Short mmCIF file of C-alpha atoms in Angstrom, two decimals:
data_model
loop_
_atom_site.label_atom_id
_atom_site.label_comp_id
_atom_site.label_asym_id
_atom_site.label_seq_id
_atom_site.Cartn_x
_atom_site.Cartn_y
_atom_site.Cartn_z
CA UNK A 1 178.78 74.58 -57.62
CA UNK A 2 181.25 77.06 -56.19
CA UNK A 3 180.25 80.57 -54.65
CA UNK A 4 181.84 83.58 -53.41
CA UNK A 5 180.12 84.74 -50.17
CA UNK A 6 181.19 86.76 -46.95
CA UNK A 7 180.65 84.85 -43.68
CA UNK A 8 180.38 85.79 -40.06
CA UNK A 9 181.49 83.12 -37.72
CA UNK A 10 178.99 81.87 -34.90
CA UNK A 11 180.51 78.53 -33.45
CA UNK A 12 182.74 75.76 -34.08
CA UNK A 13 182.42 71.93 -33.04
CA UNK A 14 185.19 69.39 -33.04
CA UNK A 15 184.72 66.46 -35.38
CA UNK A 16 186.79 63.70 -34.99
CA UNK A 17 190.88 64.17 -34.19
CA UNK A 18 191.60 66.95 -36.53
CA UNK A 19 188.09 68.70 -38.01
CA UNK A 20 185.97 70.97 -36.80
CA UNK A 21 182.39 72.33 -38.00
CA UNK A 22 181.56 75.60 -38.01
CA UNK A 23 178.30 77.15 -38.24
CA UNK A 24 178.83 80.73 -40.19
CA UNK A 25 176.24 83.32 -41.09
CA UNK A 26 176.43 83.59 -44.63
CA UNK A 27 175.72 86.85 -46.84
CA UNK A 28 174.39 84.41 -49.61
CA UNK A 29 173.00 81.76 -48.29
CA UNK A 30 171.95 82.67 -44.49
CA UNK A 31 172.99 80.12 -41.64
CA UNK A 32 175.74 77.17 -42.88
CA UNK A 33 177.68 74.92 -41.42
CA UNK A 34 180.49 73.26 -42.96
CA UNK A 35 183.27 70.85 -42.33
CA UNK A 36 186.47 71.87 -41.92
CA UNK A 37 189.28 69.00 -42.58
CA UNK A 38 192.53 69.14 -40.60
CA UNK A 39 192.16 72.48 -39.40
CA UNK A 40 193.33 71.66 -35.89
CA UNK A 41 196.48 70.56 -37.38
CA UNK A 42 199.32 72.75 -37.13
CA UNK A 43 199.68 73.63 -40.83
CA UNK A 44 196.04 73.58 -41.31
CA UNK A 45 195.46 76.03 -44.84
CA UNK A 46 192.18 76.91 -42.82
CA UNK A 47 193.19 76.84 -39.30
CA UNK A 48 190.62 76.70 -36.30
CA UNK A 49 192.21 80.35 -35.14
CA UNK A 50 190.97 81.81 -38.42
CA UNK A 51 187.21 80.77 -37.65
CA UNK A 52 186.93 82.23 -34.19
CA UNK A 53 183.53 83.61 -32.82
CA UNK A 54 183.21 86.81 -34.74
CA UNK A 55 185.38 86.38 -37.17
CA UNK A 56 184.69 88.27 -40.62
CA UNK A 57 185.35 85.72 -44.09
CA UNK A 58 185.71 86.00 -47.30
CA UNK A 59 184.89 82.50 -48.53
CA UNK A 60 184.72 80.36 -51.92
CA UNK A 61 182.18 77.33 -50.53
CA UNK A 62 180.31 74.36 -52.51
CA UNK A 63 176.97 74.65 -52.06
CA UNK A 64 174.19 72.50 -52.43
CA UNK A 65 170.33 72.73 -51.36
CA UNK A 66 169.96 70.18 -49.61
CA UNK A 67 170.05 71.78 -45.74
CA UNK A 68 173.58 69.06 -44.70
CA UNK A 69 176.81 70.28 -44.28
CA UNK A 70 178.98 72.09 -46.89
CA UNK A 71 182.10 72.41 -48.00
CA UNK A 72 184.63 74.84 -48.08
CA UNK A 73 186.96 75.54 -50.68
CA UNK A 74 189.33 78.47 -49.92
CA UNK A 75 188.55 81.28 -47.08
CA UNK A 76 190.36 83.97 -45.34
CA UNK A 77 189.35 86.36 -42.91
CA UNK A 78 188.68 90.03 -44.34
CA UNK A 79 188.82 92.32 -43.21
CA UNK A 80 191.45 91.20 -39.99
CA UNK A 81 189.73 91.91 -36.68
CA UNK A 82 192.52 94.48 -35.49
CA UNK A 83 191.33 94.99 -31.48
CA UNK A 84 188.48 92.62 -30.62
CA UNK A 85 190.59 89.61 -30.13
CA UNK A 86 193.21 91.38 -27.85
CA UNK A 87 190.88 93.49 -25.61
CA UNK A 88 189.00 92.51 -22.43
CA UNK A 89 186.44 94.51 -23.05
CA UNK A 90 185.87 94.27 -27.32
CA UNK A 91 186.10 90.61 -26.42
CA UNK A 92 183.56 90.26 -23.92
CA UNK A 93 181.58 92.38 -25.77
CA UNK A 94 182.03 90.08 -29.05
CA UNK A 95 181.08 86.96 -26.78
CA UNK A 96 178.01 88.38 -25.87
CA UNK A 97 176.95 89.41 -29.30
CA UNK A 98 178.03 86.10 -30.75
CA UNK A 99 175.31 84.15 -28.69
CA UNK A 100 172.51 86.54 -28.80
CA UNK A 101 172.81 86.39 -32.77
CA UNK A 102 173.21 82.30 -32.89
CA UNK A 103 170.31 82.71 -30.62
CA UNK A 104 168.38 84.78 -32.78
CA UNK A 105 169.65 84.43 -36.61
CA UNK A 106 168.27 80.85 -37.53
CA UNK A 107 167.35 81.02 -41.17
CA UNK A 108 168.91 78.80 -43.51
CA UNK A 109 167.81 81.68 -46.19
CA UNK A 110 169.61 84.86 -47.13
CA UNK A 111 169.07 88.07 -45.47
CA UNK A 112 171.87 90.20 -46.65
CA UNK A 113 170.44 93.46 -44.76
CA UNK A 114 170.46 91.81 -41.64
CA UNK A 115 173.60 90.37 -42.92
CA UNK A 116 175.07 94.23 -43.67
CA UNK A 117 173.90 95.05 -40.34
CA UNK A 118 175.93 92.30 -38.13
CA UNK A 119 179.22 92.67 -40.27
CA UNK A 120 179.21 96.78 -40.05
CA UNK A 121 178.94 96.54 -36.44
CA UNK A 122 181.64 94.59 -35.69
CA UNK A 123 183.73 96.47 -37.86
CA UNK A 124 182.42 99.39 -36.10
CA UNK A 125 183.37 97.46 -32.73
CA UNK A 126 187.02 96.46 -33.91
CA UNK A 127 187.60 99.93 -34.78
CA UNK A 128 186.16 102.37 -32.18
CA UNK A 129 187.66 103.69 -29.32
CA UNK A 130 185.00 105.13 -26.67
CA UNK A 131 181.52 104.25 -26.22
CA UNK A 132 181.92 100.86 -25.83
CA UNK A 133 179.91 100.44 -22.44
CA UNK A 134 176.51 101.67 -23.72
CA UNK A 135 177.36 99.87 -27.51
CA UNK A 136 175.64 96.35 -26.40
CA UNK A 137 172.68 98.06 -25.69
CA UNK A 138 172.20 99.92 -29.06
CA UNK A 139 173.16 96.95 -30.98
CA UNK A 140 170.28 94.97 -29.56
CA UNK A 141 168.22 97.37 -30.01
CA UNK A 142 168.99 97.83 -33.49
CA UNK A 143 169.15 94.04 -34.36
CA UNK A 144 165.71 93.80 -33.80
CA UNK A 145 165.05 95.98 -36.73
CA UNK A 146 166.17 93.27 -38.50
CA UNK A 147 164.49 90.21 -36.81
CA UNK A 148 160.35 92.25 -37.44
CA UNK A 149 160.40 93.30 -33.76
CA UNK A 150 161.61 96.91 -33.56
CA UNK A 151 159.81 99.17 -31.04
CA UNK A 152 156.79 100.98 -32.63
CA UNK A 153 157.97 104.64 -32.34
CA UNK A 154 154.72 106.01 -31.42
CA UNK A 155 154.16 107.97 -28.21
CA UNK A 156 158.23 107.46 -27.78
CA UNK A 157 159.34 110.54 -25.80
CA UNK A 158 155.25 111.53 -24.50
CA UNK A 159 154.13 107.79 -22.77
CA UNK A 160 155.49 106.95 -19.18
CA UNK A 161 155.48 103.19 -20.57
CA UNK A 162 156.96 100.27 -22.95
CA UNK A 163 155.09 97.31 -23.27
CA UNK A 164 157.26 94.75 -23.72
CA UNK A 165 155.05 92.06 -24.89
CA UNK A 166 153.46 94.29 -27.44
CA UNK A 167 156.43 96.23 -28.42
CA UNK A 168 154.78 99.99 -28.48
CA UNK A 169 154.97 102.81 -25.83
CA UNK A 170 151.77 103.43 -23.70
CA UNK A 171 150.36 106.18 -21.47
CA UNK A 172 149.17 103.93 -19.03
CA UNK A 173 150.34 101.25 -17.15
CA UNK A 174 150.05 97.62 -19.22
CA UNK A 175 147.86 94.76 -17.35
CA UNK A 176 151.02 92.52 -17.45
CA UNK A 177 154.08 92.98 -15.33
CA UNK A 178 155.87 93.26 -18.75
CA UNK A 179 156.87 96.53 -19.05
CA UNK A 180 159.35 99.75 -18.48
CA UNK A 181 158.63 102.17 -16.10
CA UNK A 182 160.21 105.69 -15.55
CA UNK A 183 162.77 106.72 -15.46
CA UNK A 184 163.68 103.84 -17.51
CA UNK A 185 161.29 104.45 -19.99
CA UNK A 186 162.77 107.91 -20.75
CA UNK A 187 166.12 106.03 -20.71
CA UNK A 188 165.05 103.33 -23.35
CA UNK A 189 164.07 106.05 -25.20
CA UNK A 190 166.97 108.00 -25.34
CA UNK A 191 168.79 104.74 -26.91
CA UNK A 192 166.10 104.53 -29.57
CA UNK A 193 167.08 107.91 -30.51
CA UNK A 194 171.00 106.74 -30.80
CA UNK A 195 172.89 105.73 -33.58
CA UNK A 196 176.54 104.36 -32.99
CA UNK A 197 178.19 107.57 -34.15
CA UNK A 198 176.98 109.34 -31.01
CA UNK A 199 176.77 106.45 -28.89
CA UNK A 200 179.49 108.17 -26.78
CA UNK A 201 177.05 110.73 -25.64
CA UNK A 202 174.51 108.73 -24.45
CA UNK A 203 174.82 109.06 -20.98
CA UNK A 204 173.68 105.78 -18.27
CA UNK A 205 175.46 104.22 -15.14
CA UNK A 206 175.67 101.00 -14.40
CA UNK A 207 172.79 100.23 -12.71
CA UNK A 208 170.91 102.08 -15.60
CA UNK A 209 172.56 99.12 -18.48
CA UNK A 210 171.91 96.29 -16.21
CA UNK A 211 168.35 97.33 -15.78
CA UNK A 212 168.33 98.31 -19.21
CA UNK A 213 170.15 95.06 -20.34
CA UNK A 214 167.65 92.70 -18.55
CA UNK A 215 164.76 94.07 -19.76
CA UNK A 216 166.22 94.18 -23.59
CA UNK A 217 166.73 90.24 -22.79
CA UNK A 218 163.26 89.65 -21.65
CA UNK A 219 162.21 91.74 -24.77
CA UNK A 220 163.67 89.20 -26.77
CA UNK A 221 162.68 86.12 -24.97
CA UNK A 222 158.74 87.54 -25.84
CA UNK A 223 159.51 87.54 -29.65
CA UNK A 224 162.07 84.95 -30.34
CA UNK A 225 161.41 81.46 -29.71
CA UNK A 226 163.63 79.12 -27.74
CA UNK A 227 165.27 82.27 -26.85
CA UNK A 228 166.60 81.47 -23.75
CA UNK A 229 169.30 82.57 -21.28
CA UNK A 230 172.00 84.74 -22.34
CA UNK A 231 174.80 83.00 -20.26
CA UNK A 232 177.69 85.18 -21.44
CA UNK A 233 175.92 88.75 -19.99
CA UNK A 234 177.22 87.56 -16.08
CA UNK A 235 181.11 87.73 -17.18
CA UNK A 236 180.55 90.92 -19.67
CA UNK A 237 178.80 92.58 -16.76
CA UNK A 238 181.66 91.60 -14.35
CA UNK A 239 184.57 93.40 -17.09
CA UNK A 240 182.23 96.17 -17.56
CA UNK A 241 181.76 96.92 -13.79
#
């Protein structure tokens, strides 16, 4: 049966001389991967460059519940990423997101608020012009909202700790080593408190993301499973000085 659905592009394997399949976060049906014939040729109707990390679709697929690999029958990418693909930095930044979410976002079910989430943010990423350095930060934060693990709000602003392991802010010092400290604990705060309008005025150096970055990681490693490395954070660290 066919279906309209939007799609968000995670990765792409090469099958055999001219095919590819591509896994793609779908509004309607959750995680998918389908085959892709002839789309390394070079008058492919769905070329690879259309299905690049990131990329935003608007797709007509077969589907069929059965968990194996779809089909495809027409996409194109809406809305066209206008900046991400040409900048260092929107690129890097894309990268980074693009492995914590194929990380993260497993479900071969439909979440289409998590779903909203992801595709807005890109958008918002494609389209804005200034605080870009801090925007990494907020969207992880903010992704967790969607994946049951968002930071219990309680004591935010009063405690001198986060907990990482239980997720809530605490007066006193936790009995594991998993935690935030201050001043970073004031800091984490202050991104809690942001929203990607006025990301611009948060205000953290570089030492203050890395710190902030790493521990955001290890957050996630606690309450995802098989979470992993992030190995793209090295080379966005490196553009972002």
């Amino acid at each position: 049966m066919l279906h309209k659905t939007r799609g968000i592009v995670f990765k792409t394997t090469d099958y055999g001389e001219s095919s590819i399949i591509v896994q793609v976060f779908t509004e309607k049906f959750g995680m998918q991967s389908y085959i892709v014939n002839g789309a390394k040729k070079p008058k492919a109707k769905m070329a690879r460059n259309m299905l690049q990390p990131l990329h935003l679709l608007d797709m007509v697929v077969y589907h069929k519940n059965t968990g194996n690999v779809q089909r495809i029958k027409e996409l194109k990418n809406s809305p066209q990423l206008q900046t991400i693909p040409y900048d260092v930095v929107k690129s890097c930044l894309a990268i980074f997101l693009n492995e914590v979410l194929y990380k993260a976002v497993r479900q071969q079910s439909a979440d289409e608020n998590l779903f909203g989430f992801a595709f807005s943010a890109i958008q918002w990423l494609d389209h804005q012009t200034e605080g870009l350095a801090n925007f990494h930060l907020l969207f992880l934060i903010q992704l967790t909202r969607y994946l049951g693990f968002y930071p219990g709000r309680y004591l935010a602003g009063e405690a001198d700790y986060f907990d990482l392991k239980n997720g809530v802010f605490c007066r006193y010092k936790p009995d594991s080593i998993l935690y935030l400290s201050p001043p970073y604990t004031q800091k984490f705060t202050a991104l809690l408190q942001c929203s990607f309008e006025n990301l611009s005025q948060l205000k953290l150096n570089n030492n203050d993301r890395r710190y902030l970055i790493q521990k955001l990681l290890e957050y996630y490693s606690l309450h995802v499973e098989g979470f992993g490395n992030i190995r793209s954070l090295e080379v966005l660290e490196e553009v972002m000085g």
